[in-house]
Amino acid sequence: MIIMKNDEVMNIAKKRGFLWSSFEIYAGVAGFFDYGPLGAVLKNKIMNKWRNYYVVREGFYEIESPTIMPEEALKASGHVDHFSDPMTECKDCLEVFRADHVIKETIGSDVEGLDNDELSTILSDEQICCPRCGGHLTHVWSYNLMFQTLIGAKGKKTGYMRPETAQGIFIPFKRLLRFYRNKLPFGVVQLGKAYRNEISPRQGVIRLREFTQAEVEIFVDPRDKTHPRFQDVALDTLTLYSAENQSHETGLIKLSAGEAVKEGVISSEMLTYQLCLAGRFLKDLGVPEEVIRFRQHLPSEMAHYAIDCWDVEVETDRYGWIEIIGIADRTDFDLKSHSQHSKEDLRVFIEYPEPKTIKKMVAKPQMSKFGPLFKGDAPKILKALQDVDASQIAESFEENEMYEIGVGGEFYKLIPDLVDFQEVEETVRGEKIFPHVIEPSYGIDRIIYSVLLHCYQEDGDRTLLHLPADIAPVEVNVFPLVNKGPLPEIAIKIKDQMRADGFMAEYDSSGTIGRRYARSDEIGVPFAVTVDHRTMEDNTITIRNRDDSNQVRIPVEDVYQVIDDLIKLKIKFEDLETNQGS
RNA sequence: GCGGCUGUAGUCUAGUCUGGUUAGGACUUGGGCCUUCCAAGCCUACGACCCGGGUUCAAAUCCCGGCAGCCGCACCA
């Protein structure tokens, strides 16, 4: 039995307060995890680093919307109908199947969109039996992956826990568009909990029923998916596993971002830019490049509305390659659908660079004849007439001497006498379109797992977490070399000053100094300040670097600034060593 | 949701088959001694039979149910 890094890491995570399964004293519930004292800090630091990437540097403002959503909204998004699976169970062997899959496999017809009763009817009419044992299948029921709840005291309104944060961004689109002063492209982010009632969550923190997402929705002009700062990422190397590589089993390819766009492997600059950003983010979290790949969705697995979709995957010893970020071009599906369901116009007016003057024929009703003829119906006919292309009417006049127009179920005959045609010049300044959406969607819990897993290292007896200094939960430890004389007191004072300066600092005097360093390394504290005999002589302390155990000696009064620079990655520990040497 | 295996301190484990004294050990952790730089040593303390029911004079041990974990199947818009 190979000892998996996964097991070691999860062991430390539990023992030292990063992660553990929830409700343990009540035997736990599958699919729920607590973040412990260190885990919660780590998570916040990672989320804040993420904000620094997207909110600060990309300028995509963050919003926060409710985690409970009304049924209508999720009906529009497709989750009510499509996030549930029609299930059927074999009465004999108790195996559970997806009803639509069984039907498709047995009689070959596509039954997408049929409701449960219709599916049940097909099952019995076609005498479809259990694919495994040939037994009888039950009626079809829905297993919806969303947690359902009731809103209000009378509980009349059905609500669901949101299955993704994205919808919370699409719904207030009009307000967001206005906030961004009606101009594309713009991006909006949301970090928060999402909920999926997985049938059988089993892979620890990889598949949770309640999890944290960080999602970005970037609204772009569908005709222009170039990125203004593409040059900034064009030379980034991406390890790609394209749909073609997968179907031909040709392995991974390494391309620069620029090449990937040029060769059409990735569909747009916008999408590619996001892939690069995701890659950089992971590397900044200490996930090495060798374990990151970008896998394109196969046409068969891609949601029908997406035109290109890439998963960022990280390799793990326990679970293989796992998806931790999904980056999709969702086109205009969501906005269009919400537009239809809500009857709100969620389009954006895009101005042409130059106003276009177009000549067109318009039909001008002869009101003096029109009015008397149609009387009360005239206004609505006029209104309907506005939506009809004048050339169509002209054509119909030529062929049939009349044009029939339908208004609300009634038909009216127009004869050439009633309508004049005029050629007019019209200035068109732009047009209304549904923006396309580029969506990077991060699974924060999976990222935290990946970070812990790949920052974990064994070095002889020593185990350490190579967390980047700016995400390490405890930033600095302060130790007295021995518990004698004034050393503890000085160390405590330094620790207190560190805390006053805003550092996550801890003091530890228990056991030998070696044991304290070991404890410190195990949770990835990047630096340790040690107070020793020389501190009393010349007021200096040592700073120990977690990653190589090296130490440099500096004056006590400098320690706060130096630690600050180290934690914020402004200087490297090696620079201190060099300075000291000179 | 189905089937198989498993469940003893924070961790690893002895004991379970064959029911019987105060559930034993190691590591970890807390306190103390020692110790002037990387899990040393000594003393000391805390800490467990997954939950519920049954059988029995007696259950960690046998039986049933539940829960959780692992493996396989299914599921994963």
XYZ file of C-alpha atoms (C1' of nucleotides) in Angstrom:
659
model
C 0.000 0.000 0.000
C 1.508 3.272 -1.113
C 1.178 6.047 1.393
C -0.568 8.807 -0.429
C 0.372 12.397 -0.077
C -3.368 12.972 0.101
C -3.625 11.010 3.331
C -0.674 12.772 4.937
C -2.011 16.172 3.983
C -5.545 15.465 5.157
C -4.093 14.116 8.364
C -2.221 17.354 9.020
C -5.234 19.344 7.890
C -7.343 17.662 10.538
C -4.724 17.602 13.253
C -3.542 21.176 12.892
C -6.857 22.832 12.254
C -7.200 23.422 8.531
C -10.044 21.140 7.523
C -12.214 18.451 8.974
C -15.556 16.903 8.166
C -18.505 18.697 9.721
C -20.832 17.508 12.468
C -18.298 14.912 13.608
C -19.791 14.372 17.070
C -23.060 13.448 15.371
C -21.210 11.044 13.091
C -20.900 13.580 10.313
C -22.847 14.147 7.130
C -21.216 13.302 3.838
C -20.359 16.271 1.680
C -19.852 18.895 4.360
C -16.556 20.212 5.696
C -15.522 22.732 8.339
C -12.617 25.080 7.894
C -10.746 25.123 11.180
C -8.805 28.035 12.682
C -5.948 27.857 10.190
C -8.137 26.745 7.304
C -10.448 29.696 7.632
C -7.536 32.131 7.588
C -5.980 30.361 4.612
C -9.267 30.435 2.772
C -9.744 34.140 3.407
C -6.218 34.886 2.301
C -6.684 32.895 -0.900
C -10.001 34.597 -1.573
C -8.437 37.988 -0.975
C -5.592 37.175 -3.287
C -8.202 36.192 -5.848
C -9.900 39.554 -5.301
C -6.587 41.217 -5.880
C -6.391 39.491 -9.249
C -9.902 40.102 -10.480
C -11.352 43.006 -8.554
C -8.257 45.155 -8.130
C -6.148 44.333 -11.157
C -8.852 43.514 -13.714
C -11.298 46.059 -12.341
C -14.194 43.622 -12.077
C -16.274 44.760 -9.131
C -17.638 42.242 -6.648
C -21.298 41.856 -5.789
C -23.110 39.715 -3.250
C -26.513 38.207 -3.909
C -28.688 35.867 -1.838
C -27.936 32.174 -1.611
C -31.650 31.397 -1.684
C -33.258 32.004 -5.034
C -36.896 31.989 -6.156
C -38.027 29.254 -8.480
C -38.683 31.567 -11.453
C -35.073 32.669 -11.604
C -33.799 29.112 -11.662
C -36.481 28.120 -14.110
C -35.070 30.740 -16.478
C -31.517 29.586 -15.932
C -32.575 26.051 -16.788
C -31.690 24.612 -13.395
C -35.199 23.633 -12.353
C -35.707 21.571 -15.492
C -32.211 20.466 -16.336
C -30.371 20.316 -13.072
C -32.590 17.415 -12.120
C -32.353 13.946 -13.494
C -35.290 11.666 -14.244
C -34.618 8.528 -12.246
C -36.127 5.086 -12.289
C -35.428 2.148 -10.062
C -35.512 -1.557 -10.770
C -38.054 -3.195 -8.495
C -36.085 -6.419 -8.506
C -32.409 -5.546 -8.178
C -32.984 -2.054 -6.704
C -30.519 -0.516 -9.118
C -31.191 3.143 -9.897
C -30.927 4.470 -13.443
C -31.465 7.630 -15.344
C -34.754 7.029 -17.137
C -33.812 9.001 -20.264
C -30.556 7.074 -20.595
C -32.304 3.728 -20.313
C -34.838 4.707 -22.961
C -32.208 6.038 -25.311
C -30.097 2.908 -24.947
C -33.016 0.556 -25.407
C -35.078 2.113 -28.173
C -32.669 4.737 -29.432
C -34.955 7.734 -29.303
C -33.974 11.023 -27.807
C -36.464 11.925 -25.101
C -34.964 15.176 -23.930
C -37.557 17.612 -22.642
C -40.219 15.058 -21.823
C -41.656 15.120 -18.336
C -41.654 12.263 -15.867
C -45.145 11.000 -16.724
C -44.307 10.896 -20.401
C -41.106 9.022 -19.658
C -42.981 6.581 -17.416
C -45.461 5.988 -20.228
C -42.672 5.250 -22.672
C -41.081 2.849 -20.219
C -44.263 0.854 -19.834
C -45.462 1.140 -23.471
C -42.142 -0.007 -24.844
C -41.885 -2.623 -22.110
C -38.418 -1.446 -21.223
C -36.799 -3.547 -18.530
C -33.893 -3.144 -16.183
C -30.701 -3.108 -18.260
C -28.934 -5.106 -15.612
C -31.291 -7.834 -14.485
C -34.268 -7.476 -16.789
C -36.614 -6.664 -13.934
C -39.440 -4.150 -13.803
C -38.759 -0.457 -13.609
C -40.676 1.921 -11.358
C -42.383 5.124 -12.426
C -40.062 8.015 -13.144
C -39.232 10.551 -10.443
C -36.983 13.582 -10.482
C -33.840 13.805 -8.536
C -33.024 17.487 -8.520
C -29.563 18.354 -7.353
C -30.814 21.598 -5.832
C -31.787 21.910 -2.174
C -35.379 23.003 -2.090
C -36.906 25.232 0.536
C -40.029 27.262 1.117
C -40.005 31.033 1.339
C -42.284 32.804 3.761
C -44.473 31.882 6.701
C -47.129 30.321 4.559
C -44.454 28.606 2.547
C -46.229 29.150 -0.711
C -43.230 30.204 -2.713
C -40.706 27.584 -3.670
C -37.087 28.546 -3.346
C -33.801 26.780 -3.896
C -30.326 27.162 -2.536
C -28.364 28.508 -5.466
C -26.430 25.857 -7.375
C -23.949 28.452 -8.636
C -23.185 32.083 -7.878
C -23.273 33.057 -11.552
C -27.032 33.525 -11.735
C -26.821 36.215 -9.073
C -24.808 38.258 -11.550
C -27.007 37.729 -14.612
C -30.216 38.682 -12.870
C -29.290 42.287 -11.938
C -27.603 42.715 -15.313
C -29.420 45.946 -16.135
C -28.193 47.621 -12.993
C -24.689 46.340 -13.517
C -24.682 47.562 -17.096
C -25.741 50.982 -15.877
C -23.062 50.905 -13.179
C -20.519 50.352 -15.923
C -22.124 53.185 -17.882
C -23.497 51.032 -20.685
C -20.185 49.990 -22.149
C -18.784 46.593 -23.001
C -16.718 44.801 -22.057
C -17.071 44.703 -18.294
C -16.762 42.071 -15.631
C -18.475 41.332 -12.352
C -17.432 38.801 -9.744
C -19.084 37.000 -6.898
C -17.565 34.844 -4.200
C -19.802 32.738 -2.054
C -21.437 29.498 -1.178
C -23.251 27.312 -3.661
C -25.191 24.138 -2.942
C -25.704 20.866 -4.745
C -27.348 17.882 -3.160
C -24.992 15.336 -4.649
C -26.319 11.799 -4.667
C -23.170 10.380 -3.212
C -20.369 12.819 -2.392
C -17.391 10.748 -1.547
C -14.172 12.454 -2.463
C -13.596 14.546 0.640
C -13.373 18.197 -0.085
C -13.453 17.550 -3.842
C -17.187 17.018 -3.990
C -19.078 18.950 -1.391
C -22.757 19.598 -1.003
C -22.008 23.092 0.196
C -19.003 24.702 -1.394
C -17.437 28.045 -2.167
C -17.220 29.419 -5.645
C -15.500 32.471 -7.015
C -17.045 33.304 -10.321
C -16.401 35.993 -12.895
C -18.830 36.982 -15.600
C -17.236 39.073 -18.309
C -19.719 40.596 -20.709
C -18.258 41.120 -24.144
C -19.306 42.221 -27.585
C -19.909 38.963 -29.458
C -18.194 40.347 -32.542
C -15.105 41.438 -30.707
C -13.500 38.888 -28.428
C -10.055 40.385 -28.643
C -8.463 41.494 -25.403
C -6.883 44.949 -25.136
C -4.081 43.666 -22.905
C -3.546 40.367 -24.636
C 0.114 41.247 -25.186
C 0.632 40.992 -21.427
C -0.080 37.273 -21.495
C 0.836 36.337 -25.077
C 4.104 34.722 -24.012
C 2.666 32.677 -21.136
C 3.067 28.977 -21.736
C -0.067 26.887 -21.493
C -0.141 23.127 -21.160
C -3.133 22.264 -23.285
C -5.161 19.097 -23.629
C -7.451 20.060 -26.443
C -10.515 18.156 -27.567
C -8.506 17.005 -30.553
C -5.637 15.796 -28.369
C -8.125 13.860 -26.293
C -9.956 12.178 -29.129
C -6.741 11.311 -30.983
C -4.936 10.510 -27.761
C -1.999 12.633 -28.775
C -1.203 13.828 -25.266
C -0.578 17.301 -24.007
C 0.755 20.183 -26.031
C 2.607 23.225 -24.803
C 1.836 26.434 -26.588
C 2.274 30.080 -25.854
C -0.979 31.915 -25.365
C -0.328 33.844 -28.557
C 0.166 30.643 -30.568
C -2.917 29.035 -29.053
C -5.066 31.851 -30.371
C -3.290 32.059 -33.705
C -3.681 28.350 -34.368
C -7.295 28.424 -33.264
C -6.828 25.927 -30.449
C -8.589 28.311 -28.090
C -11.477 30.200 -29.601
C -10.689 33.768 -28.581
C -8.217 36.134 -26.977
C -10.737 36.845 -24.231
C -10.915 33.201 -23.279
C -7.182 32.655 -23.606
C -6.426 35.659 -21.433
C -8.569 34.106 -18.716
C -6.765 30.788 -19.037
C -3.479 32.595 -18.513
C -4.796 34.471 -15.519
C -5.985 31.229 -13.940
C -2.586 29.655 -14.540
C -0.777 32.591 -12.985
C -3.098 32.591 -10.003
C -2.453 28.923 -9.283
C 1.294 29.339 -9.622
C 1.142 32.278 -7.214
C -0.555 29.975 -4.740
C 2.356 27.587 -4.935
C 0.813 25.007 -7.258
C 3.675 23.983 -9.557
C 3.289 24.336 -13.298
C 3.911 20.615 -13.924
C 0.671 19.608 -12.241
C -1.522 22.111 -14.080
C -3.161 21.471 -17.407
C -5.947 23.038 -19.399
C -8.420 20.491 -20.714
C -10.895 21.446 -23.366
C -14.399 20.056 -23.114
C -15.252 17.534 -25.774
C -18.162 18.609 -27.957
C -20.242 15.881 -26.309
C -19.703 17.105 -22.752
C -20.010 20.806 -23.444
C -23.226 22.471 -22.394
C -25.265 23.065 -25.529
C -25.063 26.832 -25.214
C -21.300 27.087 -24.759
C -19.010 27.433 -27.737
C -15.732 26.727 -26.001
C -14.958 25.513 -22.539
C -11.717 24.694 -20.754
C -11.216 23.114 -17.370
C -8.128 23.940 -15.429
C -7.082 20.652 -13.919
C -4.584 19.815 -11.221
C -2.988 16.430 -10.847
C -3.403 14.643 -7.533
C -2.177 11.268 -6.353
C -5.512 10.335 -4.861
C -8.035 11.507 -7.422
C -6.045 11.870 -10.635
C -6.613 15.055 -12.602
C -9.308 17.105 -10.945
C -11.143 20.092 -12.324
C -10.635 23.096 -10.109
C -11.526 25.948 -12.452
C -13.879 25.992 -15.440
C -13.506 28.705 -18.041
C -16.326 28.878 -20.571
C -17.632 31.046 -23.322
C -21.332 30.780 -22.445
C -22.402 32.978 -25.349
C -25.631 34.898 -24.790
C -27.554 31.942 -23.390
C -28.112 33.203 -19.864
C -29.021 36.786 -20.663
C -31.305 35.724 -23.495
C -33.081 33.240 -21.320
C -33.537 35.652 -18.427
C -34.714 38.222 -20.931
C -37.387 35.888 -22.248
C -38.583 34.768 -18.844
C -38.557 38.158 -17.151
C -39.692 40.177 -20.195
C -36.900 42.615 -19.459
C -34.687 43.793 -22.266
C -31.225 42.676 -21.251
C -29.558 43.786 -24.442
C -26.832 46.370 -24.719
C -26.909 49.204 -27.207
C -23.690 49.233 -29.128
C -22.873 52.352 -31.032
C -21.265 52.029 -34.444
C -17.951 53.813 -34.870
C -19.685 55.874 -37.568
C -23.437 56.311 -37.697
C -24.790 54.475 -40.675
C -27.128 56.141 -43.054
C -29.369 53.671 -44.663
C -31.952 54.230 -47.284
C -35.030 52.232 -46.897
C -38.536 52.083 -48.054
C -41.234 52.807 -45.555
C -44.905 52.152 -45.805
C -46.970 55.202 -44.990
C -50.604 54.502 -44.297
C -53.068 56.899 -45.870
C -54.752 57.928 -42.720
C -57.697 59.568 -44.369
C -58.760 56.227 -45.788
C -57.217 53.989 -43.151
C -59.021 55.463 -40.205
C -62.571 55.389 -41.559
C -62.089 51.851 -42.867
C -60.736 50.141 -39.761
C -62.165 52.482 -37.151
C -61.339 51.213 -33.656
C -58.952 48.560 -34.912
C -56.840 51.119 -36.761
C -54.360 51.903 -33.942
C -53.335 48.319 -33.426
C -53.023 47.664 -37.121
C -50.800 50.701 -37.445
C -48.651 49.422 -34.639
C -48.316 46.014 -36.249
C -47.508 47.630 -39.542
C -44.451 49.268 -38.028
C -42.829 45.900 -37.505
C -43.363 44.769 -41.064
C -40.737 45.303 -43.698
C -42.151 47.709 -46.288
C -40.676 45.780 -49.188
C -42.699 42.732 -48.146
C -45.886 44.735 -48.431
C -44.853 46.151 -51.780
C -44.079 42.682 -53.081
C -47.384 41.356 -51.904
C -49.190 44.240 -53.568
C -47.525 43.451 -56.844
C -48.334 39.781 -56.701
C -51.731 39.712 -55.006
C -52.995 43.267 -55.129
C -53.306 43.088 -51.391
C -51.441 42.356 -48.146
C -52.864 40.508 -45.248
C -51.708 41.495 -41.801
C -52.368 39.497 -38.671
C -52.996 41.297 -35.413
C -53.744 39.324 -32.307
C -55.379 36.468 -34.159
C -57.430 38.690 -36.506
C -56.494 39.247 -40.115
C -56.954 42.481 -42.004
C -56.687 43.043 -45.730
C -54.714 46.022 -46.900
C -55.131 47.187 -50.488
C -52.588 49.373 -52.331
C -54.880 52.375 -52.018
C -54.372 52.436 -48.278
C -50.601 52.608 -48.290
C -48.049 54.911 -49.854
C -44.413 54.037 -50.139
C -41.652 56.442 -49.472
C -37.912 56.139 -49.586
C -36.403 57.665 -46.513
C -32.931 58.087 -45.192
C -32.452 56.870 -41.697
C -29.459 57.342 -39.466
C -28.668 54.288 -37.391
C -26.220 54.934 -34.591
C -25.864 51.380 -33.421
C -27.740 48.285 -32.499
C -28.928 46.332 -29.499
C -27.300 42.996 -28.898
C -27.029 40.409 -26.180
C -23.464 40.377 -24.920
C -21.600 37.104 -24.775
C -20.322 35.926 -21.443
C -16.849 34.660 -20.679
C -17.037 32.839 -17.361
C -14.090 31.745 -15.235
C -15.516 29.745 -12.350
C -13.220 28.793 -9.474
C -13.896 26.034 -6.965
C -12.256 27.542 -3.906
C -12.365 24.385 -1.807
C -10.682 22.337 -4.487
C -8.077 25.047 -4.890
C -7.345 24.992 -1.181
C -6.978 21.229 -1.355
C -4.618 21.543 -4.335
C -2.572 24.172 -2.556
C -2.218 22.084 0.591
C -1.433 18.967 -1.417
C 1.224 20.518 -3.585
C 2.764 22.679 -0.883
C 3.246 19.633 1.294
C 6.748 18.275 1.351
C 8.648 15.689 3.275
C 12.299 16.356 3.916
C 13.705 13.522 5.968
C 11.869 13.653 9.276
C 10.677 17.145 8.565
C 7.306 17.782 6.997
C 6.570 21.213 5.748
C 4.021 23.223 3.892
C 5.612 25.475 1.324
C 2.777 27.961 1.451
C 3.651 31.239 -0.235
C 4.317 33.765 2.538
C 1.384 35.929 1.577
C -1.193 33.179 2.099
C 0.293 31.401 5.120
C -2.241 31.568 7.974
C 0.359 32.189 10.683
C 2.869 34.657 9.315
C 5.551 34.635 11.936
C 6.428 32.669 15.056
C 8.466 34.150 17.870
C 10.518 31.804 20.032
C 12.835 32.222 22.978
C 15.781 29.921 22.354
C 15.441 28.577 25.904
C 12.989 29.202 28.698
C 15.466 30.968 30.907
C 16.299 34.456 31.963
C 14.724 37.345 30.154
C 14.419 35.498 26.818
C 10.716 34.526 27.086
C 9.772 37.988 28.163
C 11.558 39.622 25.229
C 10.027 37.162 22.794
C 6.523 37.810 24.113
C 7.071 41.540 23.711
C 8.162 41.083 20.103
C 5.152 38.858 19.419
C 2.809 41.491 20.898
C 4.368 44.212 18.796
C 4.018 41.996 15.723
C 0.331 41.589 16.428
C -0.051 45.315 17.040
C 1.476 45.815 13.599
C -1.141 43.545 12.078
C 0.736 40.280 11.670
C -0.635 36.867 12.443
C 2.036 36.084 15.017
C 2.369 33.320 17.595
C 4.637 32.729 20.557
C 5.712 29.224 21.521
C 8.032 28.169 24.320
C 7.078 24.557 24.767
C 9.602 21.795 24.184
C 12.935 22.273 22.512
C 13.611 24.853 19.845
C 13.836 22.098 17.238
C 10.410 20.823 18.085
C 8.989 24.310 17.802
C 10.549 24.815 14.394
C 9.089 21.483 13.334
C 5.597 22.399 14.500
C 5.967 25.708 12.764
C 7.061 24.126 9.465
C 4.198 21.669 9.506
C 1.613 24.435 9.226
C 3.717 26.453 6.827
C 4.685 29.438 8.970
C 7.173 31.100 6.615
C 9.369 32.825 9.194
C 10.437 32.339 12.780
C 12.019 34.991 14.920
C 14.299 33.576 17.612
C 15.440 35.458 20.666
C 18.790 34.146 21.950
C 21.696 35.107 24.195
C 23.028 37.653 21.736
C 19.748 39.501 21.802
C 20.636 40.670 25.266
C 24.125 41.738 24.210
C 23.494 43.591 20.968
C 19.724 43.699 20.578
C 19.596 41.486 17.498
C 17.400 38.506 16.706
C 17.483 35.861 14.013
C 14.906 35.264 11.338
C 14.665 31.694 10.173
C 13.425 30.844 6.722
C 11.016 27.905 6.672
C 12.011 26.555 3.277
C 15.730 26.038 3.899
C 16.114 26.532 7.677
C 18.624 29.295 7.018
C 18.842 32.142 9.469
C 19.894 35.765 9.282
C 20.551 38.080 12.177
C 19.110 41.559 12.181
C 18.521 44.300 14.753
C 15.284 43.963 16.687
C 14.094 47.368 15.555
C 14.280 46.288 11.900
C 12.365 43.062 12.329
C 8.885 44.493 11.840
C 9.686 46.135 8.517
C 11.685 43.148 7.296
C 8.908 40.690 8.125
C 6.405 42.971 6.441
C 8.506 43.065 3.271
C 8.971 39.292 3.378
C 5.282 38.552 3.909
C 4.233 40.902 1.143
C 6.836 39.305 -1.141
C 8.594 42.639 -1.624
C 11.917 41.036 -0.773
C 13.152 37.489 -0.752
C 14.855 35.841 2.136
C 17.916 35.261 -0.051
C 18.256 39.024 -0.444
C 18.592 39.330 3.322
C 21.299 36.692 3.333
C 23.195 38.508 0.597
C 22.953 41.829 2.392
C 24.155 40.295 5.576
C 27.145 38.788 3.861
C 28.314 42.084 2.414
C -29.013 4.788 -4.152
C -27.008 -0.715 -4.490
C -23.105 -4.442 -3.049
C -18.442 -5.676 -0.356
C -14.990 -4.285 3.539
C -14.096 -1.271 7.884
C -15.152 1.681 12.595
C -10.800 1.359 19.999
C -7.873 8.654 22.767
C -5.611 13.969 18.202
C -2.702 9.816 15.330
C -1.107 4.612 14.732
C -2.429 0.347 17.052
C -3.213 -4.485 20.968
C -7.558 -6.836 22.492
C -12.816 -8.959 18.874
C -12.562 -15.151 15.996
C -13.180 -18.179 21.518
C -18.031 -12.489 25.751
C -15.365 -12.197 32.019
C -10.363 -7.866 36.675
C -9.286 -1.079 36.297
C -9.371 -1.650 27.650
C -2.712 -2.134 27.028
C 1.246 0.343 24.166
C 3.697 4.074 21.061
C 3.577 8.902 19.108
C 1.166 13.680 19.842
C -0.681 17.383 23.342
C -0.699 20.147 28.482
C 2.436 21.005 33.074
C 7.429 20.472 35.152
C 12.902 19.297 35.025
C 16.907 19.643 31.695
C 18.539 22.200 27.380
C 22.246 28.348 24.235
C 19.382 26.551 17.335
C 16.276 22.216 14.360
C 10.782 16.515 16.584
C 16.775 14.252 22.173
C 16.110 12.692 27.498
C 13.509 12.385 32.455
C 8.980 13.140 35.663
C 3.767 13.961 35.369
C -1.131 14.705 33.578
C -5.239 14.650 30.005
C -7.364 11.461 26.561
C -10.865 6.071 23.349
C -14.350 0.975 22.400
C -19.126 5.311 16.010
C -24.628 5.631 17.564
C -29.175 2.949 18.983
C -31.531 -1.565 20.140
C -31.258 -6.934 21.221
C -29.108 -11.651 23.374
C -26.614 -12.642 28.197
C -25.453 -12.917 35.110
C -21.895 -10.162 32.037
C -20.882 -7.080 25.357
C -15.226 -3.314 22.588
C -16.140 -8.655 21.581
C -22.194 -12.065 19.384
C -26.952 -10.425 16.548
C -30.105 -6.464 14.187
C -30.702 -1.401 12.595
C -28.587 3.458 11.711
C -24.416 6.707 10.603
C -19.640 7.538 8.630
C -15.228 6.051 5.822
C -12.910 3.059 1.932
C -13.517 0.000 -2.707
C -16.715 -1.314 -6.935
C -21.415 0.029 -9.665
C -24.642 4.052 -10.661
C -24.840 9.450 -10.610
C -21.988 14.112 -11.362
C -27.126 20.117 -16.160
